[in-house]
Amino acid sequence: MINVGIVGSTGRVGSLLIDDLAVDNEAKLSACHVFDKLTKSVPENTVVTNDMKVLVDSCDVVIDFSAPVATQSLLEEIVENGGTKPLVIATTGFNKHQQNLLLEASKKVPVLYATNMSLGVAVLNKLVSLASKALRDFDCEIVEQHHRYKVDSPSGTALTLAEHAARARDLDLDAVRVSGRDGEIGARTKDEIGVMSLRGGDIVGRHTVGLYNDGEFIELHHTATARNTFSKGAIRAAKWLVSQEPGLYSINDCLGL
């Protein structure tokens, strides 16, 4: 039985992780990291702590659906304090320092980082790479939709999709990404990749990648209808990651894509 520690246990997906682990036959909840009181019921032997070292020492693998500040603390425990447990990280909105910490941690322990733990999105990333390369002259536009409470924009998933599109075309995403248009901006440039965001209601997550040309276009859609799509994907990733060597992995590696 794999002992799982959760960072972000008071969040929406963290709560679902607790529920899903309660009925899993191969993994169980062993520890929760909290900044305030944990209101959700957990097994009586579960370690509940605000100390990242205690959390890491109390599990076989950590699943992190939190905020950048919490993930930074987790990564520092690995990089600076010698933590040794594998990490499954789904937090988005990292700054450059946090991104560098992620890379440093992956030199010491297995780290699976995915901006979206959905298995369907993993396949979508592959399809976007294939389509963007094959349809090199088509205009690429990405639209993501999420609930009103999402704090980062564009979503990490949308940026990952854009990365796959740009890489397939040998482009630097930072040089070609456009995430807002207003006023007389002129004609669309050839290599431009649009990444736009919509926020409202309780939308779990919807991503559309469109490739548009004169006379035809193709659109690839993924819609998440339940948040435990992400929690179940993360648990599957954690089970796979515990037997891997140190390195930086993606959800595609877990699926063998």
mmCIF file of C-alpha atoms in Angstrom:
data_model
loop_
_atom_site.group_PDB
_atom_site.id
_atom_site.type_symbol
_atom_site.label_atom_id
_atom_site.label_comp_id
_atom_site.label_asym_id
_atom_site.label_seq_id
_atom_site.Cartn_x
_atom_site.Cartn_y
_atom_site.Cartn_z
ATOM 1 C CA MET A 1 0.000 0.000 0.000
ATOM 2 C CA ILE A 2 1.407 3.397 -1.042
ATOM 3 C CA ASN A 3 1.221 6.146 1.599
ATOM 4 C CA VAL A 4 0.246 9.475 0.028
ATOM 5 C CA GLY A 5 0.792 12.948 1.464
ATOM 6 C CA ILE A 6 -1.277 15.854 0.170
ATOM 7 C CA VAL A 7 -0.255 19.497 -0.154
ATOM 8 C CA GLY A 8 -3.345 21.606 -0.804
ATOM 9 C CA SER A 9 -5.616 19.306 1.171
ATOM 10 C CA THR A 10 -8.118 22.089 1.953
ATOM 11 C CA GLY A 11 -8.593 22.974 -1.711
ATOM 12 C CA ARG A 12 -11.181 21.690 -4.161
ATOM 13 C CA VAL A 13 -9.060 18.946 -5.696
ATOM 14 C CA GLY A 14 -7.353 18.210 -2.383
ATOM 15 C CA SER A 15 -10.721 17.370 -0.887
ATOM 16 C CA LEU A 16 -11.435 15.006 -3.779
ATOM 17 C CA LEU A 17 -8.043 13.360 -3.322
ATOM 18 C CA ILE A 18 -8.994 12.550 0.263
ATOM 19 C CA ASP A 19 -12.247 10.961 -0.938
ATOM 20 C CA ASP A 20 -10.619 9.009 -3.772
ATOM 21 C CA LEU A 21 -7.804 7.667 -1.590
ATOM 22 C CA ALA A 22 -10.371 6.432 0.928
ATOM 23 C CA VAL A 23 -11.643 3.895 -1.619
ATOM 24 C CA ASP A 24 -8.391 3.092 -3.448
ATOM 25 C CA ASN A 25 -7.018 -0.445 -3.182
ATOM 26 C CA GLU A 26 -3.369 0.442 -3.792
ATOM 27 C CA ALA A 27 -2.856 3.834 -2.125
ATOM 28 C CA LYS A 28 -4.023 5.496 1.066
ATOM 29 C CA LEU A 29 -3.874 8.912 2.697
ATOM 30 C CA SER A 30 -1.107 9.183 5.291
ATOM 31 C CA ALA A 31 -0.545 12.939 5.728
ATOM 32 C CA CYS A 32 -2.110 16.330 4.954
ATOM 33 C CA HIS A 33 -0.341 19.684 4.879
ATOM 34 C CA VAL A 34 -2.532 22.602 6.002
ATOM 35 C CA PHE A 35 -2.104 26.328 6.614
ATOM 36 C CA ASP A 36 -5.280 26.463 8.645
ATOM 37 C CA LYS A 37 -7.789 23.990 10.089
ATOM 38 C CA LEU A 38 -8.615 20.874 8.064
ATOM 39 C CA THR A 39 -12.408 20.660 8.108
ATOM 40 C CA LYS A 40 -12.709 17.462 6.073
ATOM 41 C CA SER A 41 -12.822 14.154 7.903
ATOM 42 C CA VAL A 42 -9.708 11.977 7.457
ATOM 43 C CA PRO A 43 -8.666 8.587 8.927
ATOM 44 C CA GLU A 44 -7.661 8.911 12.583
ATOM 45 C CA ASN A 45 -4.031 7.901 11.960
ATOM 46 C CA THR A 46 -3.536 10.607 9.295
ATOM 47 C CA VAL A 47 -0.804 13.139 10.094
ATOM 48 C CA VAL A 48 -2.160 16.693 9.792
ATOM 49 C CA THR A 49 0.603 19.294 9.900
ATOM 50 C CA ASN A 50 1.760 22.728 8.739
ATOM 51 C CA ASP A 51 5.380 21.528 8.754
ATOM 52 C CA MET A 52 6.513 20.465 5.282
ATOM 53 C CA LYS A 53 9.305 18.241 6.640
ATOM 54 C CA VAL A 54 6.826 16.332 8.794
ATOM 55 C CA LEU A 55 4.567 15.838 5.785
ATOM 56 C CA VAL A 56 7.382 14.554 3.563
ATOM 57 C CA ASP A 57 8.647 12.203 6.277
ATOM 58 C CA SER A 58 5.128 10.776 6.752
ATOM 59 C CA CYS A 59 4.488 9.465 3.234
ATOM 60 C CA ASP A 60 5.914 7.556 0.280
ATOM 61 C CA VAL A 61 4.890 10.159 -2.324
ATOM 62 C CA VAL A 62 3.482 13.683 -2.238
ATOM 63 C CA ILE A 63 0.621 14.964 -4.401
ATOM 64 C CA ASP A 64 0.491 18.761 -4.592
ATOM 65 C CA PHE A 65 -2.566 20.686 -5.768
ATOM 66 C CA SER A 66 -1.908 23.962 -3.984
ATOM 67 C CA ALA A 67 -0.604 27.480 -4.647
ATOM 68 C CA PRO A 68 2.907 28.527 -5.760
ATOM 69 C CA VAL A 69 3.928 29.649 -2.251
ATOM 70 C CA ALA A 70 3.085 26.216 -0.791
ATOM 71 C CA THR A 71 4.751 24.354 -3.646
ATOM 72 C CA GLN A 72 7.849 26.492 -3.166
ATOM 73 C CA SER A 73 8.020 25.390 0.465
ATOM 74 C CA LEU A 74 7.679 21.750 -0.638
ATOM 75 C CA LEU A 75 10.424 22.103 -3.251
ATOM 76 C CA GLU A 76 12.725 23.822 -0.754
ATOM 77 C CA GLU A 77 12.261 20.870 1.595
ATOM 78 C CA ILE A 78 13.618 18.623 -1.174
ATOM 79 C CA VAL A 79 16.345 20.915 -2.538
ATOM 80 C CA GLU A 80 17.626 22.540 0.655
ATOM 81 C CA ASN A 81 16.714 20.136 3.459
ATOM 82 C CA GLY A 82 17.310 16.756 1.853
ATOM 83 C CA GLY A 83 13.748 15.504 1.432
ATOM 84 C CA THR A 84 13.712 12.244 -0.506
ATOM 85 C CA LYS A 85 10.107 11.536 -1.530
ATOM 86 C CA PRO A 86 8.725 11.603 -5.102
ATOM 87 C CA LEU A 87 6.528 14.578 -5.972
ATOM 88 C CA VAL A 88 3.424 14.779 -8.157
ATOM 89 C CA ILE A 89 2.844 18.498 -8.733
ATOM 90 C CA ALA A 90 -0.158 20.090 -10.428
ATOM 91 C CA THR A 91 0.194 23.669 -9.161
ATOM 92 C CA THR A 92 0.302 26.379 -11.839
ATOM 93 C CA GLY A 93 1.346 30.030 -11.937
ATOM 94 C CA PHE A 94 5.021 29.548 -10.987
ATOM 95 C CA ASN A 95 7.525 32.384 -11.216
ATOM 96 C CA LYS A 96 11.049 31.826 -12.562
ATOM 97 C CA HIS A 97 12.510 31.031 -9.148
ATOM 98 C CA GLN A 98 9.855 28.407 -8.489
ATOM 99 C CA GLN A 99 10.399 26.901 -11.930
ATOM 100 C CA ASN A 100 14.118 26.630 -11.179
ATOM 101 C CA LEU A 101 13.382 24.974 -7.825
ATOM 102 C CA LEU A 102 11.257 22.426 -9.660
ATOM 103 C CA LEU A 103 14.167 21.577 -11.946
ATOM 104 C CA GLU A 104 16.593 21.346 -9.018
ATOM 105 C CA ALA A 105 14.240 19.053 -7.087
ATOM 106 C CA SER A 106 13.966 16.743 -10.102
ATOM 107 C CA LYS A 107 17.735 16.138 -9.906
ATOM 108 C CA LYS A 108 17.262 14.668 -6.440
ATOM 109 C CA VAL A 109 13.883 12.883 -6.583
ATOM 110 C CA PRO A 110 11.363 11.811 -9.214
ATOM 111 C CA VAL A 111 9.090 14.772 -9.999
ATOM 112 C CA LEU A 112 6.030 14.472 -12.209
ATOM 113 C CA TYR A 113 4.826 17.938 -13.148
ATOM 114 C CA ALA A 114 1.648 18.441 -15.132
ATOM 115 C CA THR A 115 -0.453 21.572 -15.486
ATOM 116 C CA ASN A 116 -3.403 19.234 -15.939
ATOM 117 C CA MET A 117 -3.650 15.706 -14.527
ATOM 118 C CA SER A 118 -6.420 14.704 -16.929
ATOM 119 C CA LEU A 119 -5.577 11.695 -19.077
ATOM 120 C CA GLY A 120 -7.608 13.222 -21.905
ATOM 121 C CA VAL A 121 -5.558 16.422 -21.843
ATOM 122 C CA ALA A 122 -2.377 14.344 -22.067
ATOM 123 C CA VAL A 123 -3.674 12.874 -25.324
ATOM 124 C CA LEU A 124 -4.793 16.341 -26.478
ATOM 125 C CA ASN A 125 -1.227 17.642 -26.081
ATOM 126 C CA LYS A 126 -0.028 14.909 -28.440
ATOM 127 C CA LEU A 127 -2.765 15.664 -30.962
ATOM 128 C CA VAL A 128 -1.914 19.380 -30.880
ATOM 129 C CA SER A 129 1.734 18.634 -31.618
ATOM 130 C CA LEU A 130 0.800 16.416 -34.549
ATOM 131 C CA ALA A 131 -1.761 18.821 -35.993
ATOM 132 C CA SER A 132 0.397 21.942 -35.544
ATOM 133 C CA LYS A 133 3.314 20.360 -37.360
ATOM 134 C CA ALA A 134 1.229 18.898 -40.176
ATOM 135 C CA LEU A 135 -0.789 22.115 -40.616
ATOM 136 C CA ARG A 136 2.139 24.516 -40.301
ATOM 137 C CA ASP A 137 0.481 27.294 -42.324
ATOM 138 C CA PHE A 138 -2.766 27.255 -40.334
ATOM 139 C CA ASP A 139 -3.382 29.995 -37.752
ATOM 140 C CA CYS A 140 -3.297 28.572 -34.212
ATOM 141 C CA GLU A 141 -5.650 29.931 -31.535
ATOM 142 C CA ILE A 142 -6.303 28.501 -28.068
ATOM 143 C CA VAL A 143 -9.250 29.392 -25.832
ATOM 144 C CA GLU A 144 -9.579 28.208 -22.226
ATOM 145 C CA GLN A 145 -12.635 28.539 -19.983
ATOM 146 C CA HIS A 146 -12.710 28.148 -16.192
ATOM 147 C CA HIS A 147 -14.792 28.995 -13.141
ATOM 148 C CA ARG A 148 -14.895 32.508 -11.713
ATOM 149 C CA TYR A 149 -12.504 31.659 -8.849
ATOM 150 C CA LYS A 150 -9.470 30.626 -10.916
ATOM 151 C CA VAL A 151 -6.648 33.021 -10.076
ATOM 152 C CA ASP A 152 -4.103 32.524 -12.893
ATOM 153 C CA SER A 153 -4.599 33.379 -16.555
ATOM 154 C CA PRO A 154 -4.039 31.911 -19.062
ATOM 155 C CA SER A 155 -4.421 28.504 -17.463
ATOM 156 C CA GLY A 156 -1.345 26.346 -17.123
ATOM 157 C CA THR A 157 -3.034 23.791 -19.361
ATOM 158 C CA ALA A 158 -3.546 26.357 -22.123
ATOM 159 C CA LEU A 159 0.097 27.407 -21.910
ATOM 160 C CA THR A 160 1.208 23.783 -22.095
ATOM 161 C CA LEU A 161 -0.952 23.260 -25.179
ATOM 162 C CA ALA A 162 0.576 26.399 -26.692
ATOM 163 C CA GLU A 163 4.066 25.079 -25.897
ATOM 164 C CA HIS A 164 3.313 21.869 -27.769
ATOM 165 C CA ALA A 165 2.030 23.858 -30.749
ATOM 166 C CA ALA A 166 5.039 26.196 -30.764
ATOM 167 C CA ARG A 167 7.588 23.425 -30.333
ATOM 168 C CA ALA A 168 6.062 21.478 -33.228
ATOM 169 C CA ARG A 169 6.678 24.541 -35.394
ATOM 170 C CA ASP A 170 10.183 25.263 -34.022
ATOM 171 C CA LEU A 171 8.977 28.522 -32.471
ATOM 172 C CA ASP A 172 9.724 30.232 -29.167
ATOM 173 C CA LEU A 173 6.346 30.559 -27.453
ATOM 174 C CA ASP A 174 7.381 33.666 -25.507
ATOM 175 C CA ALA A 175 8.121 35.399 -28.810
ATOM 176 C CA VAL A 176 4.868 34.480 -30.582
ATOM 177 C CA ARG A 177 2.203 34.226 -27.844
ATOM 178 C CA VAL A 178 -0.594 36.805 -27.815
ATOM 179 C CA SER A 179 -3.009 36.764 -24.883
ATOM 180 C CA GLY A 180 -4.995 39.925 -25.525
ATOM 181 C CA ARG A 181 -6.221 41.976 -28.476
ATOM 182 C CA ASP A 182 -7.768 45.433 -28.318
ATOM 183 C CA GLY A 183 -8.012 48.379 -30.679
ATOM 184 C CA GLU A 184 -6.415 48.687 -34.107
ATOM 185 C CA ILE A 185 -3.755 46.026 -33.736
ATOM 186 C CA GLY A 186 -3.251 45.252 -37.404
ATOM 187 C CA ALA A 187 -3.389 41.938 -39.210
ATOM 188 C CA ARG A 188 -2.545 38.712 -37.463
ATOM 189 C CA THR A 189 1.096 37.691 -37.902
ATOM 190 C CA LYS A 190 1.971 34.364 -39.503
ATOM 191 C CA ASP A 191 3.556 32.708 -36.450
ATOM 192 C CA GLU A 192 1.266 34.195 -33.825
ATOM 193 C CA ILE A 193 -0.291 31.787 -31.309
ATOM 194 C CA GLY A 194 -3.299 33.250 -29.540
ATOM 195 C CA VAL A 195 -4.032 32.064 -25.988
ATOM 196 C CA MET A 196 -7.229 33.582 -24.600
ATOM 197 C CA SER A 197 -9.110 33.156 -21.314
ATOM 198 C CA LEU A 198 -12.765 33.200 -20.292
ATOM 199 C CA ARG A 199 -13.910 33.139 -16.649
ATOM 200 C CA GLY A 200 -17.389 32.528 -15.291
ATOM 201 C CA GLY A 201 -19.743 30.369 -13.301
ATOM 202 C CA ASP A 202 -18.603 26.942 -12.159
ATOM 203 C CA ILE A 203 -16.889 25.733 -15.352
ATOM 204 C CA VAL A 204 -14.493 22.964 -14.323
ATOM 205 C CA GLY A 205 -12.337 23.410 -17.414
ATOM 206 C CA ARG A 206 -12.672 23.571 -21.179
ATOM 207 C CA HIS A 207 -9.860 23.968 -23.702
ATOM 208 C CA THR A 208 -10.193 24.471 -27.438
ATOM 209 C CA VAL A 209 -7.253 24.461 -29.838
ATOM 210 C CA GLY A 210 -8.218 25.754 -33.262
ATOM 211 C CA LEU A 211 -6.187 25.602 -36.473
ATOM 212 C CA TYR A 212 -7.666 27.927 -39.086
ATOM 213 C CA ASN A 213 -6.947 28.311 -42.793
ATOM 214 C CA ASP A 214 -8.700 29.743 -45.826
ATOM 215 C CA GLY A 215 -11.564 27.414 -46.680
ATOM 216 C CA GLU A 216 -11.234 25.026 -43.726
ATOM 217 C CA PHE A 217 -10.417 24.749 -40.042
ATOM 218 C CA ILE A 218 -10.038 22.075 -37.387
ATOM 219 C CA GLU A 219 -10.820 22.418 -33.673
ATOM 220 C CA LEU A 220 -9.735 20.068 -30.896
ATOM 221 C CA HIS A 221 -11.754 20.238 -27.668
ATOM 222 C CA HIS A 222 -11.363 18.877 -24.178
ATOM 223 C CA THR A 223 -14.004 19.441 -21.498
ATOM 224 C CA ALA A 224 -13.654 18.387 -17.876
ATOM 225 C CA THR A 225 -17.076 17.760 -16.347
ATOM 226 C CA ALA A 226 -15.903 16.711 -12.863
ATOM 227 C CA ARG A 227 -12.883 17.727 -10.776
ATOM 228 C CA ASN A 228 -12.099 14.182 -9.718
ATOM 229 C CA THR A 229 -10.850 13.728 -13.278
ATOM 230 C CA PHE A 230 -7.771 15.514 -11.934
ATOM 231 C CA SER A 231 -7.567 13.762 -8.563
ATOM 232 C CA LYS A 232 -7.847 10.292 -10.097
ATOM 233 C CA GLY A 233 -5.234 11.167 -12.705
ATOM 234 C CA ALA A 234 -2.865 12.376 -9.969
ATOM 235 C CA ILE A 235 -3.293 9.182 -7.934
ATOM 236 C CA ARG A 236 -2.536 7.096 -11.010
ATOM 237 C CA ALA A 237 0.568 9.230 -11.606
ATOM 238 C CA ALA A 238 1.687 8.812 -7.983
ATOM 239 C CA LYS A 239 1.455 5.024 -8.201
ATOM 240 C CA TRP A 240 3.647 5.082 -11.296
ATOM 241 C CA LEU A 241 6.139 7.635 -9.983
ATOM 242 C CA VAL A 242 7.164 5.821 -6.785
ATOM 243 C CA SER A 243 9.201 3.296 -8.797
ATOM 244 C CA GLN A 244 10.961 5.833 -11.048
ATOM 245 C CA GLU A 245 14.471 7.261 -10.880
ATOM 246 C CA PRO A 246 15.076 10.978 -10.119
ATOM 247 C CA GLY A 247 14.116 13.171 -13.052
ATOM 248 C CA LEU A 248 11.413 15.436 -14.388
ATOM 249 C CA TYR A 249 8.442 13.538 -15.809
ATOM 250 C CA SER A 250 5.131 14.457 -17.434
ATOM 251 C CA ILE A 251 1.719 12.815 -17.405
ATOM 252 C CA ASN A 252 2.585 11.567 -20.906
ATOM 253 C CA ASP A 253 5.469 9.551 -19.439
ATOM 254 C CA CYS A 254 3.057 7.967 -16.980
ATOM 255 C CA LEU A 255 0.757 6.942 -19.851
ATOM 256 C CA GLY A 256 3.587 5.811 -22.115
ATOM 257 C CA LEU A 257 2.670 8.366 -24.797
#
